[in-house]
Amino acid sequence: MSTEPARSAGSAEGSADDTDASLLRNRAGTARERRPSDPLEELALEEAIARNVRSLRTQHGLSVGDMAERVGISKAMLSKIENAQTSCSLNTLARLAVGLDVPVTSLFRGAEVERPAAFVARGTGARIVRAGTKEGHEYELLGSLRGEHKRLECLHVTLTEKSETYPLFQHPGTEFVYLLEGVMDYSHSRTVYRLHPGDSLQMDGEGAHGPVELVELPIRFLSVIAFPEASL
């Protein structure tokens, strides 16, 4: 079994700009500025229109320029609409619906859906017992959110006592560990990573993983697991 520092093992080539550009949320979502006085209901409607217009345009195989020409608006305006940066007039909505060959109501789809979120106030997370839990090892559930295609579980783990053996976990999906306090050696598959505060580790959950040595107590870390659709 090899030992490898987390900060070098997880490093990736490329600049921060390259990393930002590769984020799915930047390529598949929208981002906009909001004044505190802007009503949330209006923003939700604009975001639904943006999402639906972009999706329908893509389904038709049209570029932004082609779609703008078909509808009779500028590329800049269509870009703003698809990024939820402007409110559509009724006339523009009608043009978009005709250009996309859909009813106007199709452009509002999803605006009325309440999107889930999970908030847990400090110290109120449910204490849970995982397989192999020992005295001095505490797991606090910070939230479990089930979406359309996956489930996300977030744990705050506190380790205050050493023991002779430690549990090794295996589960479907991907796990992300972020060390908040202390120092520990954490194994995944055939590699052991020494984690210091601020270090993180992202891993395939199917590989056996868990703490193997508690170097400096107490240890606190966040564990976020994204389960795939097949395991729901």
mmCIF file of C-alpha atoms in Angstrom:
data_model
loop_
_atom_site.group_PDB
_atom_site.id
_atom_site.type_symbol
_atom_site.label_atom_id
_atom_site.label_comp_id
_atom_site.label_asym_id
_atom_site.label_seq_id
_atom_site.Cartn_x
_atom_site.Cartn_y
_atom_site.Cartn_z
ATOM 1 C CA MET A 1 0.000 0.000 0.000
ATOM 2 C CA SER A 2 1.497 3.318 -1.042
ATOM 3 C CA THR A 3 1.333 6.586 0.862
ATOM 4 C CA GLU A 4 0.731 9.790 -1.084
ATOM 5 C CA PRO A 5 -0.083 13.332 0.099
ATOM 6 C CA ALA A 6 -3.571 14.437 -0.827
ATOM 7 C CA ARG A 7 -2.474 17.836 -2.089
ATOM 8 C CA SER A 8 -0.141 16.300 -4.689
ATOM 9 C CA ALA A 9 -2.219 13.220 -5.493
ATOM 10 C CA GLY A 10 -5.307 15.237 -6.355
ATOM 11 C CA SER A 11 -3.568 18.017 -8.288
ATOM 12 C CA ALA A 12 -4.599 18.587 -11.880
ATOM 13 C CA GLU A 13 -2.873 20.419 -14.691
ATOM 14 C CA GLY A 14 -4.399 23.576 -16.083
ATOM 15 C CA SER A 15 -5.279 27.006 -14.816
ATOM 16 C CA ALA A 16 -8.205 27.988 -12.615
ATOM 17 C CA ASP A 17 -9.900 29.389 -15.720
ATOM 18 C CA ASP A 18 -9.694 25.962 -17.374
ATOM 19 C CA THR A 19 -11.248 24.366 -14.296
ATOM 20 C CA ASP A 20 -14.043 26.938 -14.163
ATOM 21 C CA ALA A 21 -14.803 26.432 -17.852
ATOM 22 C CA SER A 22 -15.152 22.686 -17.366
ATOM 23 C CA LEU A 23 -17.816 22.987 -14.649
ATOM 24 C CA LEU A 24 -21.128 21.554 -15.803
ATOM 25 C CA ARG A 25 -23.034 24.309 -14.019
ATOM 26 C CA ASN A 26 -21.307 26.873 -16.255
ATOM 27 C CA ARG A 27 -22.096 24.995 -19.465
ATOM 28 C CA ALA A 28 -25.610 23.772 -18.670
ATOM 29 C CA GLY A 29 -27.102 26.464 -16.440
ATOM 30 C CA THR A 30 -27.638 30.190 -16.169
ATOM 31 C CA ALA A 31 -26.102 32.867 -13.987
ATOM 32 C CA ARG A 32 -27.414 36.358 -13.404
ATOM 33 C CA GLU A 33 -27.288 39.254 -10.996
ATOM 34 C CA ARG A 34 -30.282 39.982 -8.789
ATOM 35 C CA ARG A 35 -31.231 43.070 -6.855
ATOM 36 C CA PRO A 36 -32.598 42.339 -3.353
ATOM 37 C CA SER A 37 -35.868 44.007 -4.365
ATOM 38 C CA ASP A 38 -36.450 41.737 -7.388
ATOM 39 C CA PRO A 39 -39.384 39.333 -6.726
ATOM 40 C CA LEU A 40 -38.324 35.692 -6.668
ATOM 41 C CA GLU A 41 -41.447 34.614 -8.569
ATOM 42 C CA GLU A 42 -40.448 36.768 -11.543
ATOM 43 C CA LEU A 43 -36.937 35.361 -11.513
ATOM 44 C CA ALA A 44 -38.247 31.782 -11.468
ATOM 45 C CA LEU A 45 -40.397 32.543 -14.513
ATOM 46 C CA GLU A 46 -37.485 34.066 -16.420
ATOM 47 C CA GLU A 47 -35.280 31.084 -15.593
ATOM 48 C CA ALA A 48 -37.957 28.663 -16.816
ATOM 49 C CA ILE A 49 -38.297 30.575 -20.091
ATOM 50 C CA ALA A 50 -34.503 30.619 -20.483
ATOM 51 C CA ARG A 51 -34.211 26.883 -19.872
ATOM 52 C CA ASN A 52 -37.074 25.967 -22.213
ATOM 53 C CA VAL A 53 -36.041 28.283 -25.066
ATOM 54 C CA ARG A 54 -32.469 26.980 -24.970
ATOM 55 C CA SER A 55 -33.608 23.355 -24.813
ATOM 56 C CA LEU A 56 -36.120 23.711 -27.658
ATOM 57 C CA ARG A 57 -33.663 25.621 -29.849
ATOM 58 C CA THR A 58 -31.091 22.858 -29.344
ATOM 59 C CA GLN A 59 -33.665 20.199 -30.212
ATOM 60 C CA HIS A 60 -34.331 21.996 -33.493
ATOM 61 C CA GLY A 61 -30.591 22.052 -34.210
ATOM 62 C CA LEU A 62 -30.541 25.841 -34.484
ATOM 63 C CA SER A 63 -27.681 28.134 -33.537
ATOM 64 C CA VAL A 64 -28.376 31.312 -31.567
ATOM 65 C CA GLY A 65 -27.937 33.292 -34.780
ATOM 66 C CA ASP A 66 -30.297 31.058 -36.778
ATOM 67 C CA MET A 67 -32.938 31.190 -34.064
ATOM 68 C CA ALA A 68 -32.660 34.957 -33.685
ATOM 69 C CA GLU A 69 -33.092 35.438 -37.425
ATOM 70 C CA ARG A 70 -36.089 33.082 -37.523
ATOM 71 C CA VAL A 71 -37.798 34.889 -34.631
ATOM 72 C CA GLY A 72 -36.864 38.391 -35.722
ATOM 73 C CA ILE A 73 -34.848 39.524 -32.709
ATOM 74 C CA SER A 74 -31.162 40.227 -32.247
ATOM 75 C CA LYS A 75 -28.636 37.575 -31.220
ATOM 76 C CA ALA A 76 -27.823 39.679 -28.162
ATOM 77 C CA MET A 77 -31.472 39.693 -27.064
ATOM 78 C CA LEU A 78 -31.845 35.940 -27.567
ATOM 79 C CA SER A 79 -28.658 35.360 -25.598
ATOM 80 C CA LYS A 80 -30.035 37.454 -22.739
ATOM 81 C CA ILE A 81 -33.301 35.506 -22.822
ATOM 82 C CA GLU A 82 -31.482 32.147 -22.701
ATOM 83 C CA ASN A 83 -29.385 33.334 -19.748
ATOM 84 C CA ALA A 84 -32.378 34.734 -17.811
ATOM 85 C CA GLN A 85 -30.931 38.231 -17.986
ATOM 86 C CA THR A 86 -34.030 39.969 -19.289
ATOM 87 C CA SER A 87 -37.825 39.794 -19.090
ATOM 88 C CA CYS A 88 -39.651 38.835 -22.286
ATOM 89 C CA SER A 89 -42.491 40.949 -23.582
ATOM 90 C CA LEU A 90 -45.674 39.169 -24.632
ATOM 91 C CA ASN A 91 -44.838 39.942 -28.247
ATOM 92 C CA THR A 92 -41.385 38.340 -27.935
ATOM 93 C CA LEU A 93 -42.834 35.278 -26.207
ATOM 94 C CA ALA A 94 -45.317 34.878 -29.050
ATOM 95 C CA ARG A 95 -42.516 35.128 -31.625
ATOM 96 C CA LEU A 96 -40.434 32.557 -29.783
ATOM 97 C CA ALA A 97 -43.352 30.133 -29.586
ATOM 98 C CA VAL A 98 -44.027 30.468 -33.340
ATOM 99 C CA GLY A 99 -40.339 30.080 -34.172
ATOM 100 C CA LEU A 100 -40.067 26.957 -32.023
ATOM 101 C CA ASP A 101 -43.441 25.604 -33.203
ATOM 102 C CA VAL A 102 -44.788 25.155 -29.665
ATOM 103 C CA PRO A 103 -47.621 26.664 -27.615
ATOM 104 C CA VAL A 104 -46.617 29.726 -25.577
ATOM 105 C CA THR A 105 -47.376 27.751 -22.417
ATOM 106 C CA SER A 106 -44.529 25.368 -23.271
ATOM 107 C CA LEU A 107 -42.077 28.187 -22.583
ATOM 108 C CA PHE A 108 -43.272 28.393 -18.963
ATOM 109 C CA ARG A 109 -42.889 24.688 -18.238
ATOM 110 C CA GLY A 110 -41.249 24.069 -14.856
ATOM 111 C CA ALA A 111 -41.802 27.568 -13.466
ATOM 112 C CA GLU A 112 -44.529 26.318 -11.137
ATOM 113 C CA VAL A 113 -42.458 23.442 -9.768
ATOM 114 C CA GLU A 114 -41.128 23.848 -6.241
ATOM 115 C CA ARG A 115 -37.452 22.862 -6.357
ATOM 116 C CA PRO A 116 -36.236 20.990 -3.274
ATOM 117 C CA ALA A 117 -33.563 22.178 -0.870
ATOM 118 C CA ALA A 118 -32.476 20.986 2.560
ATOM 119 C CA PHE A 119 -31.495 23.363 5.370
ATOM 120 C CA VAL A 120 -30.140 22.077 8.682
ATOM 121 C CA ALA A 121 -29.398 24.569 11.450
ATOM 122 C CA ARG A 122 -26.128 24.137 13.335
ATOM 123 C CA GLY A 123 -26.253 21.287 15.825
ATOM 124 C CA THR A 124 -29.674 20.004 14.754
ATOM 125 C CA GLY A 125 -28.615 17.321 12.264
ATOM 126 C CA ALA A 126 -29.797 13.802 13.026
ATOM 127 C CA ARG A 127 -27.210 11.561 14.679
ATOM 128 C CA ILE A 128 -26.911 8.350 12.722
ATOM 129 C CA VAL A 129 -25.118 5.060 13.187
ATOM 130 C CA ARG A 130 -23.219 3.674 10.227
ATOM 131 C CA ALA A 131 -21.903 0.155 9.906
ATOM 132 C CA GLY A 132 -18.798 -0.120 12.052
ATOM 133 C CA THR A 133 -19.492 3.018 14.094
ATOM 134 C CA LYS A 134 -17.389 3.062 17.273
ATOM 135 C CA GLU A 135 -17.311 5.044 20.509
ATOM 136 C CA GLY A 136 -15.964 8.514 19.845
ATOM 137 C CA HIS A 137 -16.995 8.427 16.179
ATOM 138 C CA GLU A 138 -20.009 10.633 15.491
ATOM 139 C CA TYR A 139 -21.910 11.001 12.236
ATOM 140 C CA GLU A 140 -24.325 13.913 11.867
ATOM 141 C CA LEU A 141 -26.623 13.964 8.852
ATOM 142 C CA LEU A 142 -26.587 17.467 7.354
ATOM 143 C CA GLY A 143 -29.145 16.687 4.691
ATOM 144 C CA SER A 144 -30.399 14.121 2.214
ATOM 145 C CA LEU A 145 -31.804 15.476 -1.023
ATOM 146 C CA ARG A 146 -33.400 13.246 -3.623
ATOM 147 C CA GLY A 147 -33.595 14.721 -7.104
ATOM 148 C CA GLU A 148 -34.914 13.390 -10.387
ATOM 149 C CA HIS A 149 -31.864 11.236 -11.143
ATOM 150 C CA LYS A 150 -29.792 10.956 -7.978
ATOM 151 C CA ARG A 151 -29.682 11.234 -4.212
ATOM 152 C CA LEU A 152 -27.248 13.385 -2.308
ATOM 153 C CA GLU A 153 -26.307 12.702 1.332
ATOM 154 C CA CYS A 154 -24.142 15.042 3.399
ATOM 155 C CA LEU A 155 -22.490 13.988 6.670
ATOM 156 C CA HIS A 156 -20.516 15.897 9.304
ATOM 157 C CA VAL A 157 -18.168 13.339 10.846
ATOM 158 C CA THR A 158 -16.389 13.887 14.184
ATOM 159 C CA LEU A 159 -13.694 11.489 15.408
ATOM 160 C CA THR A 160 -12.492 12.081 18.971
ATOM 161 C CA GLU A 161 -11.020 8.711 19.969
ATOM 162 C CA LYS A 162 -8.591 6.308 18.341
ATOM 163 C CA SER A 163 -9.360 2.614 18.048
ATOM 164 C CA GLU A 164 -7.570 -0.526 16.930
ATOM 165 C CA THR A 165 -9.737 -0.996 13.849
ATOM 166 C CA TYR A 166 -11.642 1.360 11.563
ATOM 167 C CA PRO A 167 -14.541 0.691 9.185
ATOM 168 C CA LEU A 168 -14.028 0.496 5.443
ATOM 169 C CA PHE A 169 -17.030 1.621 3.434
ATOM 170 C CA GLN A 170 -18.139 0.670 -0.058
ATOM 171 C CA HIS A 171 -21.209 2.034 -1.816
ATOM 172 C CA PRO A 172 -22.432 3.046 -5.290
ATOM 173 C CA GLY A 173 -21.751 6.563 -6.520
ATOM 174 C CA THR A 174 -19.120 9.195 -5.833
ATOM 175 C CA GLU A 175 -17.973 10.498 -2.436
ATOM 176 C CA PHE A 176 -16.314 13.817 -1.613
ATOM 177 C CA VAL A 177 -14.409 14.270 1.663
ATOM 178 C CA TYR A 178 -13.283 17.697 2.947
ATOM 179 C CA LEU A 179 -11.181 17.881 6.123
ATOM 180 C CA LEU A 180 -12.132 20.684 8.522
ATOM 181 C CA GLU A 181 -9.961 19.925 11.562
ATOM 182 C CA GLY A 182 -7.207 17.523 12.615
ATOM 183 C CA VAL A 183 -4.996 15.255 10.520
ATOM 184 C CA MET A 184 -5.812 11.732 9.342
ATOM 185 C CA ASP A 185 -4.661 9.066 6.919
ATOM 186 C CA TYR A 186 -7.561 8.087 4.672
ATOM 187 C CA SER A 187 -7.406 5.073 2.377
ATOM 188 C CA HIS A 188 -9.129 4.473 -0.911
ATOM 189 C CA SER A 189 -8.542 1.323 -2.908
ATOM 190 C CA ARG A 190 -4.756 0.719 -2.663
ATOM 191 C CA THR A 191 -3.697 4.267 -1.791
ATOM 192 C CA VAL A 192 -3.506 6.105 1.541
ATOM 193 C CA TYR A 193 -3.833 9.908 1.568
ATOM 194 C CA ARG A 194 -2.741 12.107 4.468
ATOM 195 C CA LEU A 195 -5.382 14.810 4.841
ATOM 196 C CA HIS A 196 -4.782 18.154 6.553
ATOM 197 C CA PRO A 197 -7.400 20.899 7.132
ATOM 198 C CA GLY A 198 -8.490 22.220 3.762
ATOM 199 C CA ASP A 199 -7.528 19.043 1.892
ATOM 200 C CA SER A 200 -10.202 17.206 -0.065
ATOM 201 C CA LEU A 201 -10.598 13.818 -1.668
ATOM 202 C CA GLN A 202 -13.092 12.781 -4.339
ATOM 203 C CA MET A 203 -13.425 9.070 -4.977
ATOM 204 C CA ASP A 204 -15.375 6.246 -6.547
ATOM 205 C CA GLY A 205 -17.510 4.861 -3.725
ATOM 206 C CA GLU A 206 -17.151 1.291 -4.947
ATOM 207 C CA GLY A 207 -13.508 1.276 -3.843
ATOM 208 C CA ALA A 208 -13.057 0.341 -0.179
ATOM 209 C CA HIS A 209 -12.384 3.558 1.737
ATOM 210 C CA GLY A 210 -12.187 4.999 5.232
ATOM 211 C CA PRO A 211 -9.815 6.351 7.913
ATOM 212 C CA VAL A 212 -6.828 4.143 8.692
ATOM 213 C CA GLU A 213 -4.934 6.365 11.142
ATOM 214 C CA LEU A 214 -6.116 9.292 13.241
ATOM 215 C CA VAL A 215 -2.947 11.376 13.402
ATOM 216 C CA GLU A 216 -4.196 14.504 15.227
ATOM 217 C CA LEU A 217 -7.453 14.527 17.193
ATOM 218 C CA PRO A 218 -10.117 15.768 17.184
ATOM 219 C CA ILE A 219 -10.889 15.224 13.521
ATOM 220 C CA ARG A 220 -13.859 16.761 11.740
ATOM 221 C CA PHE A 221 -14.679 16.343 8.082
ATOM 222 C CA LEU A 222 -17.536 16.655 5.631
ATOM 223 C CA SER A 223 -18.551 13.629 3.587
ATOM 224 C CA VAL A 224 -20.834 14.187 0.590
ATOM 225 C CA ILE A 225 -22.097 11.153 -1.335
ATOM 226 C CA ALA A 226 -23.861 11.369 -4.696
ATOM 227 C CA PHE A 227 -25.680 8.105 -5.349
ATOM 228 C CA PRO A 228 -26.431 7.171 -8.979
ATOM 229 C CA GLU A 229 -29.944 6.648 -10.299
ATOM 230 C CA ALA A 230 -29.611 2.855 -10.304
ATOM 231 C CA SER A 231 -29.128 2.748 -6.524
ATOM 232 C CA LEU A 232 -32.243 4.744 -5.613
#
